[in-house]
Short mmCIF file of C-alpha atoms in Angstrom, two decimals:
data_model
loop_
_atom_site.label_atom_id
_atom_site.label_comp_id
_atom_site.label_asym_id
_atom_site.label_seq_id
_atom_site.Cartn_x
_atom_site.Cartn_y
_atom_site.Cartn_z
CA MET A 99 25.66 -16.19 21.52
CA ARG A 100 26.72 -12.65 20.57
CA GLN A 101 28.64 -14.10 17.60
CA THR A 102 25.81 -16.12 16.36
CA PHE A 103 23.82 -12.83 16.86
CA ILE A 104 26.05 -10.82 14.54
CA ALA A 105 25.99 -13.77 12.14
CA GLN A 106 22.39 -13.85 12.35
CA LEU A 107 22.03 -9.89 11.73
CA GLU A 108 24.14 -10.13 8.89
CA ALA A 109 22.14 -12.81 7.16
CA LEU A 110 19.19 -10.99 7.44
CA ASN A 111 20.76 -7.59 5.94
CA ASN A 112 21.88 -9.77 3.06
CA ASP A 113 18.57 -11.12 2.23
CA VAL A 114 17.13 -7.87 2.37
CA ILE A 115 19.78 -6.82 -0.10
CA LYS A 116 18.61 -9.73 -1.85
CA MET A 117 15.24 -8.87 -2.05
CA GLY A 118 16.23 -5.25 -3.06
CA SER A 119 18.03 -6.64 -5.96
CA ILE A 120 15.33 -8.73 -7.50
CA LEU A 121 13.00 -5.72 -6.72
CA GLU A 122 15.60 -3.61 -9.10
CA LEU A 123 15.91 -6.40 -12.03
CA SER A 124 11.94 -6.25 -12.02
CA THR A 125 11.81 -2.21 -11.80
CA ASN A 126 14.24 -2.15 -14.72
CA GLU A 127 12.62 -4.92 -16.85
CA MET A 128 9.17 -3.28 -15.95
CA ILE A 129 10.25 0.02 -17.61
CA LEU A 130 11.88 -1.89 -20.71
CA ALA A 131 8.38 -3.82 -21.42
CA LEU A 132 6.59 -0.39 -20.78
CA ASP A 133 9.05 1.14 -23.28
CA ASN A 134 8.16 -1.39 -26.11
CA THR A 135 4.74 -2.86 -25.04
CA ASP A 136 6.91 -6.13 -24.70
CA THR A 137 4.63 -8.93 -23.27
CA ALA A 138 7.16 -11.34 -22.91
CA ILE A 139 9.16 -9.73 -20.68
CA SER A 140 5.96 -8.85 -18.74
CA LYS A 141 5.10 -12.50 -18.23
CA LYS A 142 8.52 -12.78 -16.97
CA ILE A 143 8.19 -10.33 -14.15
CA ILE A 144 4.58 -11.72 -13.72
CA ASP A 145 6.49 -15.30 -12.95
CA ARG A 146 8.94 -13.74 -10.69
CA ASP A 147 6.68 -12.31 -8.05
CA ASP A 148 6.19 -15.54 -5.88
CA GLU A 149 9.88 -15.44 -5.34
CA ILE A 150 9.70 -12.02 -3.78
CA ASP A 151 6.63 -13.42 -1.87
CA LEU A 152 8.57 -16.45 -0.58
CA LEU A 153 11.92 -14.07 0.61
CA GLU A 154 9.40 -12.07 2.37
CA GLN A 155 7.74 -14.37 4.20
CA GLN A 156 11.42 -16.21 5.07
CA ILE A 157 12.72 -12.55 6.44
CA GLU A 158 9.33 -11.99 8.43
CA LYS A 159 9.73 -15.36 10.13
CA ASP A 160 13.69 -14.84 10.59
CA CYS A 161 12.88 -11.16 12.48
CA ILE A 162 10.54 -13.00 14.58
CA ASN A 163 13.09 -15.63 15.58
CA ILE A 164 15.90 -13.26 16.09
CA ILE A 165 13.75 -11.37 18.36
CA ALA A 166 12.50 -14.23 20.36
CA LYS A 167 15.73 -15.96 20.67
CA GLN A 168 18.39 -13.12 20.63
CA GLN A 169 16.07 -10.49 22.36
CA PRO A 170 17.98 -7.52 20.86
CA LEU A 171 18.23 -4.21 22.38
CA ALA A 172 18.02 -0.54 21.49
CA SER A 173 19.46 -0.21 18.02
CA ASP A 174 19.34 -3.90 16.91
CA LEU A 175 15.99 -3.99 18.01
CA ARG A 176 14.97 -0.83 15.74
CA LYS A 177 16.58 -2.09 12.72
CA ILE A 178 15.06 -5.62 13.20
CA THR A 179 11.55 -4.13 13.31
CA SER A 180 12.05 -1.42 10.65
CA ILE A 181 13.37 -4.77 8.52
CA MET A 182 9.78 -6.20 9.07
CA LYS A 183 8.11 -3.02 7.74
CA ILE A 184 10.69 -2.43 4.80
CA ILE A 185 10.26 -5.69 3.33
CA THR A 186 6.57 -5.09 2.92
CA ASP A 187 7.16 -2.01 1.04
CA ILE A 188 9.88 -3.69 -1.20
CA GLU A 189 7.14 -6.61 -1.88
CA ARG A 190 4.40 -3.82 -2.82
CA ILE A 191 6.57 -2.13 -5.23
CA ALA A 192 7.48 -5.52 -6.74
CA ASP A 193 3.73 -6.00 -6.81
CA HIS A 194 3.02 -2.99 -8.76
CA CYS A 195 5.78 -4.08 -11.36
CA VAL A 196 3.49 -6.91 -11.37
CA ASP A 197 0.12 -4.88 -11.69
CA ILE A 198 1.87 -2.43 -14.60
CA SER A 199 3.19 -5.96 -16.26
CA GLU A 200 -0.41 -7.00 -16.85
CA TYR A 201 -1.55 -3.38 -17.78
CA ILE A 202 0.89 -3.74 -20.49
CA ILE A 203 -0.36 -7.22 -21.65
CA ARG A 204 -3.74 -5.43 -21.81
CA LEU A 205 -2.25 -2.50 -23.98
CA SER A 206 -0.61 -5.01 -26.56
CA LYS A 207 -3.84 -6.11 -27.40
CA LEU A 208 -5.53 -2.55 -28.11
CA PRO A 209 -4.50 -0.51 -31.50
CA LYS A 210 -1.16 1.19 -30.69
CA VAL A 211 -1.06 4.98 -29.35
CA ASN A 212 1.74 6.80 -28.47
CA PRO A 213 2.39 6.91 -24.70
CA PRO A 214 1.75 10.19 -22.80
CA LYS A 215 4.42 12.90 -23.28
CA ASN A 216 5.61 13.25 -19.70
CA LEU A 217 5.64 9.22 -18.93
CA SER A 218 9.45 8.51 -19.36
CA ASP A 219 10.46 11.65 -17.21
CA MET A 220 7.96 10.27 -14.48
CA ILE A 221 9.71 6.72 -14.52
CA SER A 222 13.04 8.37 -14.26
CA ALA A 223 11.88 9.97 -11.50
CA MET A 224 10.16 6.98 -9.67
CA LYS A 225 13.18 4.71 -10.59
CA LYS A 226 15.57 7.03 -8.76
CA MET A 227 13.73 6.92 -6.00
CA VAL A 228 13.44 2.98 -5.75
CA ILE A 229 17.21 2.84 -6.45
CA GLY A 230 18.04 5.50 -3.97
CA THR A 231 15.91 3.60 -1.33
CA ILE A 232 18.06 0.43 -1.87
CA ASP A 233 21.13 1.95 -1.89
CA SER A 234 20.50 4.09 1.13
CA PHE A 235 19.57 0.66 3.02
CA VAL A 236 22.59 -0.89 1.69
CA GLU A 237 25.11 1.96 2.89
CA GLY A 238 22.97 3.05 6.10
CA ASN A 239 22.86 6.58 4.05
CA LEU A 240 20.89 9.21 5.74
CA GLU A 241 21.41 11.54 3.17
CA LYS A 242 20.34 9.48 0.05
CA ALA A 243 17.34 8.40 2.00
CA THR A 244 16.43 12.14 2.65
CA LYS A 245 16.57 12.77 -0.91
CA VAL A 246 14.20 10.06 -1.46
CA ILE A 247 11.48 11.49 0.73
CA GLN A 248 12.12 14.77 -0.90
CA ALA A 249 11.51 13.57 -4.84
CA ASP A 250 8.11 12.20 -4.05
CA ASP A 251 6.36 15.61 -4.72
CA GLU A 252 8.07 15.65 -8.46
CA VAL A 253 6.49 12.06 -8.98
CA ASP A 254 3.19 13.55 -7.97
CA THR A 255 3.38 16.50 -10.05
CA TYR A 256 4.20 14.23 -13.36
CA PHE A 257 1.02 12.02 -11.80
CA GLU A 258 -1.20 15.31 -12.37
CA LYS A 259 0.32 16.35 -15.61
CA ILE A 260 -0.02 13.39 -17.12
CA THR A 261 -3.41 12.57 -15.91
CA GLU A 262 -4.21 16.05 -17.51
CA GLU A 263 -3.24 15.19 -20.88
CA LEU A 264 -4.62 11.52 -20.76
CA SER A 265 -7.73 13.44 -20.44
CA GLU A 266 -7.35 15.95 -23.38
CA THR A 267 -6.57 12.76 -25.40
CA MET A 268 -9.93 10.69 -24.40
CA GLN A 269 -11.95 13.98 -25.12
CA LYS A 270 -10.29 14.54 -28.30
CA ASP A 271 -10.54 10.96 -29.74
CA SER A 272 -13.28 8.56 -28.30
CA ASN A 273 -10.54 5.63 -29.94
CA MET A 274 -8.21 6.08 -27.35
CA VAL A 275 -10.19 5.82 -24.08
CA PRO A 276 -9.67 1.97 -23.38
CA GLN A 277 -5.52 2.60 -24.18
CA CYS A 278 -5.63 6.10 -22.01
CA ILE A 279 -7.50 3.83 -19.04
CA CYS A 280 -4.51 1.29 -19.26
CA TYR A 281 -2.22 4.37 -18.85
CA LEU A 282 -4.37 6.06 -16.17
CA MET A 283 -3.42 3.06 -14.04
CA ILE A 284 -0.23 2.34 -15.05
CA ILE A 285 0.67 5.98 -13.62
CA LYS A 286 -1.02 5.57 -10.26
CA TYR A 287 0.97 2.15 -9.76
CA LEU A 288 4.11 4.46 -10.47
CA GLU A 289 2.88 6.66 -8.25
CA ARG A 290 2.40 4.31 -5.60
CA MET A 291 5.76 2.80 -6.00
CA ALA A 292 7.44 6.18 -5.35
CA ASP A 293 5.26 6.47 -2.11
CA HIS A 294 6.61 2.95 -1.11
CA ALA A 295 10.06 4.03 -1.74
CA THR A 296 9.30 7.08 0.20
CA ASN A 297 8.00 4.62 3.45
CA ILE A 298 11.43 2.65 3.07
CA ALA A 299 13.56 5.91 3.10
CA GLU A 300 11.36 7.00 6.38
CA TRP A 301 12.21 3.41 7.65
CA ILE A 302 15.83 3.91 6.97
CA THR A 303 15.98 7.44 8.72
CA PHE A 304 14.39 5.70 11.87
CA ILE A 305 17.39 2.87 11.48
CA VAL A 306 19.92 5.64 11.68
CA THR A 307 18.44 8.21 13.64
CA GLY A 308 15.86 6.69 15.74
CA ASP A 309 13.48 9.15 14.86
CA LEU A 310 10.11 7.84 13.89
CA VAL A 311 8.18 9.84 11.42
CA ILE A 312 5.44 7.96 9.46
CA GLY A 313 1.85 8.47 7.88
CA MET B 300 6.97 -7.69 35.71
CA ARG B 301 4.25 -10.15 34.46
CA GLN B 302 1.35 -7.70 35.80
CA THR B 303 3.08 -4.79 33.86
CA PHE B 304 3.37 -6.94 30.68
CA ILE B 305 -0.19 -8.03 30.86
CA ALA B 306 -1.49 -4.36 31.06
CA GLN B 307 0.89 -3.07 28.64
CA LEU B 308 -0.51 -5.72 26.10
CA GLU B 309 -4.04 -4.93 27.04
CA ALA B 310 -3.59 -0.97 26.51
CA LEU B 311 -1.81 -2.08 23.01
CA ASN B 312 -4.73 -3.86 22.36
CA ASN B 313 -7.27 -1.44 23.08
CA ASP B 314 -5.00 1.32 21.03
CA VAL B 315 -5.28 -0.89 18.25
CA ILE B 316 -9.36 -1.21 18.23
CA LYS B 317 -9.41 2.37 18.84
CA MET B 318 -7.60 3.03 15.62
CA GLY B 319 -10.08 0.63 14.06
CA SER B 320 -12.85 2.75 15.45
CA ILE B 321 -11.88 6.02 13.80
CA LEU B 322 -11.34 4.08 10.63
CA GLU B 323 -14.83 2.66 10.98
CA LEU B 324 -15.95 6.36 11.64
CA SER B 325 -13.79 7.73 8.45
CA THR B 326 -15.45 4.65 6.34
CA ASN B 327 -18.75 5.40 6.98
CA GLU B 328 -18.19 9.43 6.29
CA MET B 329 -16.40 8.90 3.43
CA ILE B 330 -19.34 6.54 1.89
CA LEU B 331 -22.09 9.40 3.07
CA ALA B 332 -19.93 12.36 1.30
CA LEU B 333 -19.24 9.83 -1.87
CA ASP B 334 -23.22 9.18 -2.13
CA ASN B 335 -23.63 13.04 -1.81
CA THR B 336 -20.79 14.94 -3.26
CA ASP B 337 -20.54 16.29 0.12
CA THR B 338 -17.37 18.45 0.51
CA ALA B 339 -18.01 19.30 4.28
CA ILE B 340 -17.76 16.05 5.32
CA SER B 341 -14.95 15.43 3.04
CA LYS B 342 -13.03 18.23 4.52
CA LYS B 343 -13.75 16.72 7.83
CA ILE B 344 -12.16 12.99 6.81
CA ILE B 345 -8.87 14.89 5.45
CA ASP B 346 -8.59 16.80 8.68
CA ARG B 347 -8.95 13.65 10.45
CA ASP B 348 -5.97 12.05 8.92
CA ASP B 349 -3.49 13.40 11.61
CA GLU B 350 -5.01 11.48 14.46
CA ILE B 351 -4.70 8.23 12.99
CA ASP B 352 -1.11 8.88 11.65
CA LEU B 353 -0.28 10.14 15.51
CA LEU B 354 -1.76 6.70 16.88
CA GLU B 355 0.06 4.81 14.51
CA GLN B 356 3.21 6.47 15.65
CA GLN B 357 2.22 6.02 19.24
CA ILE B 358 1.50 2.17 19.07
CA GLU B 359 4.66 1.53 16.95
CA LYS B 360 6.62 3.09 19.22
CA ASP B 361 5.04 1.02 22.26
CA CYS B 362 5.51 -2.27 20.55
CA ILE B 363 9.05 -1.46 20.41
CA ASN B 364 9.21 -0.58 24.01
CA ILE B 365 6.99 -3.62 24.97
CA ILE B 366 9.39 -5.99 23.02
CA ALA B 367 12.69 -4.40 24.29
CA LYS B 368 11.80 -4.05 27.74
CA GLN B 369 9.38 -7.28 28.43
CA GLN B 370 11.02 -9.79 25.68
CA PRO B 371 7.81 -11.35 25.04
CA LEU B 372 7.85 -15.12 23.58
CA ALA B 373 5.91 -17.09 21.33
CA SER B 374 2.27 -15.89 20.88
CA ASP B 375 2.88 -12.95 22.85
CA LEU B 376 5.56 -11.78 20.03
CA ARG B 377 3.86 -12.89 17.15
CA LYS B 378 0.70 -10.90 18.19
CA ILE B 379 2.75 -7.59 18.80
CA THR B 380 5.07 -7.91 15.44
CA SER B 381 1.49 -8.58 13.67
CA ILE B 382 -0.07 -5.55 15.47
CA MET B 383 3.05 -3.36 13.95
CA LYS B 384 1.75 -4.66 10.48
CA ILE B 385 -1.59 -4.51 11.07
CA ILE B 386 -1.76 -0.56 12.09
CA THR B 387 0.33 0.07 8.79
CA ASP B 388 -2.57 -1.20 6.87
CA ILE B 389 -5.14 0.45 8.94
CA GLU B 390 -3.25 3.51 8.61
CA ARG B 391 -3.20 2.84 4.56
CA ILE B 392 -6.84 2.24 4.27
CA ALA B 393 -7.42 5.77 6.48
CA ASP B 394 -5.29 7.61 3.90
CA HIS B 395 -7.21 6.34 0.89
CA CYS B 396 -10.61 7.48 2.94
CA VAL B 397 -8.63 10.72 2.51
CA ASP B 398 -7.48 10.44 -1.37
CA ILE B 399 -11.02 9.37 -2.09
CA SER B 400 -12.39 12.62 -0.08
CA GLU B 401 -10.03 14.69 -2.27
CA TYR B 402 -11.28 13.32 -5.39
CA ILE B 403 -15.08 13.96 -3.94
CA ILE B 404 -14.04 17.73 -3.64
CA ARG B 405 -13.00 17.30 -7.31
CA LEU B 406 -16.18 16.02 -8.39
CA SER B 407 -17.96 18.83 -6.64
CA LYS B 408 -16.20 21.38 -8.91
CA LEU B 409 -17.32 19.44 -12.21
CA PRO B 410 -20.81 19.11 -13.93
CA LYS B 411 -23.00 16.66 -12.09
CA VAL B 412 -23.13 12.93 -13.80
CA ASN B 413 -24.61 9.66 -12.42
CA PRO B 414 -22.26 7.46 -10.52
CA PRO B 415 -21.43 4.38 -11.89
CA LYS B 416 -23.93 1.65 -11.49
CA ASN B 417 -22.37 -0.98 -9.69
CA LEU B 418 -20.67 1.68 -7.33
CA SER B 419 -23.00 1.04 -4.27
CA ASP B 420 -22.23 -2.50 -4.35
CA MET B 421 -18.49 -2.10 -4.78
CA ILE B 422 -18.69 0.19 -1.86
CA SER B 423 -20.76 -2.45 0.64
CA ALA B 424 -18.49 -5.17 -0.53
CA MET B 425 -15.57 -3.21 0.56
CA LYS B 426 -17.20 -2.05 3.71
CA LYS B 427 -18.13 -5.31 4.85
CA MET B 428 -14.36 -6.42 4.54
CA VAL B 429 -13.23 -3.25 6.62
CA ILE B 430 -15.85 -3.62 9.52
CA GLY B 431 -15.39 -7.58 9.00
CA THR B 432 -11.65 -6.97 9.77
CA ILE B 433 -11.86 -4.87 12.79
CA ASP B 434 -14.43 -7.34 14.36
CA SER B 435 -12.31 -10.41 13.58
CA PHE B 436 -9.31 -8.67 15.38
CA VAL B 437 -11.66 -7.65 18.39
CA GLU B 438 -12.88 -11.02 18.84
CA GLY B 439 -9.58 -12.78 17.45
CA ASN B 440 -12.16 -14.58 15.17
CA LEU B 441 -10.48 -16.75 12.45
CA GLU B 442 -13.76 -17.35 10.62
CA LYS B 443 -14.28 -13.59 10.13
CA ALA B 444 -10.93 -13.15 9.13
CA THR B 445 -11.14 -15.91 6.33
CA LYS B 446 -14.31 -14.33 5.19
CA VAL B 447 -12.59 -10.96 4.53
CA ILE B 448 -10.10 -12.83 2.67
CA GLN B 449 -12.57 -14.54 0.45
CA ALA B 450 -14.46 -11.35 -0.08
CA ASP B 451 -11.45 -9.65 -2.00
CA ASP B 452 -12.57 -11.16 -5.42
CA GLU B 453 -15.53 -9.79 -5.13
CA VAL B 454 -14.56 -6.48 -4.93
CA ASP B 455 -12.09 -6.99 -7.83
CA THR B 456 -14.97 -8.23 -10.03
CA TYR B 457 -16.77 -4.68 -9.42
CA PHE B 458 -13.54 -2.71 -10.10
CA GLU B 459 -13.16 -4.44 -13.49
CA LYS B 460 -17.08 -4.05 -14.31
CA ILE B 461 -17.20 -0.17 -12.92
CA THR B 462 -14.19 0.31 -15.48
CA GLU B 463 -15.83 -1.10 -18.22
CA GLU B 464 -18.82 0.99 -17.44
CA LEU B 465 -16.88 4.35 -17.13
CA SER B 466 -14.80 3.16 -20.44
CA GLU B 467 -18.05 3.33 -22.46
CA THR B 468 -19.57 6.22 -20.72
CA MET B 469 -16.42 8.29 -21.79
CA GLN B 470 -16.44 6.61 -25.30
CA LYS B 471 -20.18 7.92 -25.61
CA ASP B 472 -19.97 11.69 -24.19
CA SER B 473 -16.46 13.10 -24.14
CA ASN B 474 -17.99 15.63 -21.75
CA MET B 475 -17.92 13.02 -19.14
CA VAL B 476 -14.02 12.43 -19.37
CA PRO B 477 -13.14 14.51 -15.83
CA GLN B 478 -15.69 13.24 -13.69
CA CYS B 479 -14.89 9.56 -14.92
CA ILE B 480 -11.32 9.95 -14.38
CA CYS B 481 -12.19 10.78 -10.73
CA TYR B 482 -14.57 7.63 -10.31
CA LEU B 483 -11.80 5.75 -11.87
CA MET B 484 -9.64 6.91 -9.24
CA ILE B 485 -12.07 6.49 -6.25
CA ILE B 486 -12.69 2.84 -7.42
CA LYS B 487 -8.88 2.06 -7.60
CA TYR B 488 -8.77 3.46 -4.08
CA LEU B 489 -11.70 1.20 -2.55
CA GLU B 490 -10.11 -1.63 -4.31
CA ARG B 491 -6.74 -1.29 -2.43
CA MET B 492 -8.99 -0.26 0.82
CA ALA B 493 -9.99 -3.99 -0.08
CA ASP B 494 -6.55 -5.28 -0.33
CA HIS B 495 -5.34 -3.82 3.00
CA ALA B 496 -8.65 -5.29 4.54
CA THR B 497 -7.22 -8.39 3.46
CA ASN B 498 -3.59 -8.05 4.68
CA ILE B 499 -5.15 -7.33 8.32
CA ALA B 500 -7.09 -10.17 7.96
CA GLU B 501 -4.31 -12.29 6.81
CA TRP B 502 -2.19 -10.95 9.97
CA ILE B 503 -4.92 -11.83 12.30
CA THR B 504 -4.98 -15.75 11.07
CA PHE B 505 -1.16 -15.27 11.69
CA ILE B 506 -1.71 -14.29 15.31
CA VAL B 507 -4.52 -16.95 16.02
CA THR B 508 -3.04 -20.00 13.90
CA GLY B 509 0.71 -19.06 13.70
CA ASP B 510 0.50 -19.68 10.12
CA LEU B 511 2.40 -16.98 7.90
CA VAL B 512 0.99 -16.16 4.53
CA ILE B 513 1.31 -13.36 2.72
CA GLY B 514 1.88 -11.55 -0.66
#
């Protein structure tokens, strides 16, 4: 019984890591697609979404089955219930890669404009958080999880800065409005991706320390 | 043991309903505040957020404790794990009431503009979904949950329509840009509120039928 349980927990852990790897791939490709307004990559990201959804459903069911059959206690139960939360956030981040890909396709149909000045810095900050959160799960690394939580303010600051810049651009040149709306939505999704990375980091903190701070 | 368990499940259920009532209050007040660009109500909504966060944390801990101590099986376990998901979505919807309230405060500092034409219809559609989802939880009503899921497309359609309208307004009059950006963010949050209501309806479907469809 105990052996089976350890094997099941390990399989569960590996599935979350697998979900994290797919997310990392989609995040990296989304950044590449955004850099080059690349519709082919965007479509690939959109097509990949089912894979993440199915994996989430499977992990969800596995969690419930393990709880029902193995009746885990204390730290094991904490880990399994946290995984049930973490996979939702992973799936949402992947969803936002899809949402951004759809706006990249819209942008590709409009006259080309320069992307906002601080966009690449915002992307770097968000990417560091998403990768940091996956790493901290794999390693059970509290320090890395804490760094992710602390970095969220930086992404929020970029969001405000870029919104201001897009506002000025639209006021100066009304031809730019449709493209700027696309960028407004894109930075909103980038900001949400960072928020979900923060949520995951909070769940990792809960797994490691038992302290539940959410909200 | 069984008596305690039944009492604990009932208390859990009541706490979720309580969280739903607070959400209903915040949703109604947010709609009122948005109608009148009312900063006093907006601030009240922002202040109430801690209450929802604390309730979420408490329910989360209670769920884990009940699973650990009572080792529920089958439909009870399904209900408890679903509640753990539902409260996250309730908290996010409440968060978005706060996010919208912050944009109402921003709007109040800018020259007054007419709200987008379809905004009140979008709000009605979203509100129906949020209330429908709370009702379907309270009643365990599959039919109401299904209606919530079906209504999501309507909210998405309003989102696209209003985005188009705001785009035209900004192109016609550059003085309107800052206010229109506020409304763009507000409708994005309204659309997210509807998405979270859909998630909750999907979890209610899972509680009632055992069919897990997420993503």
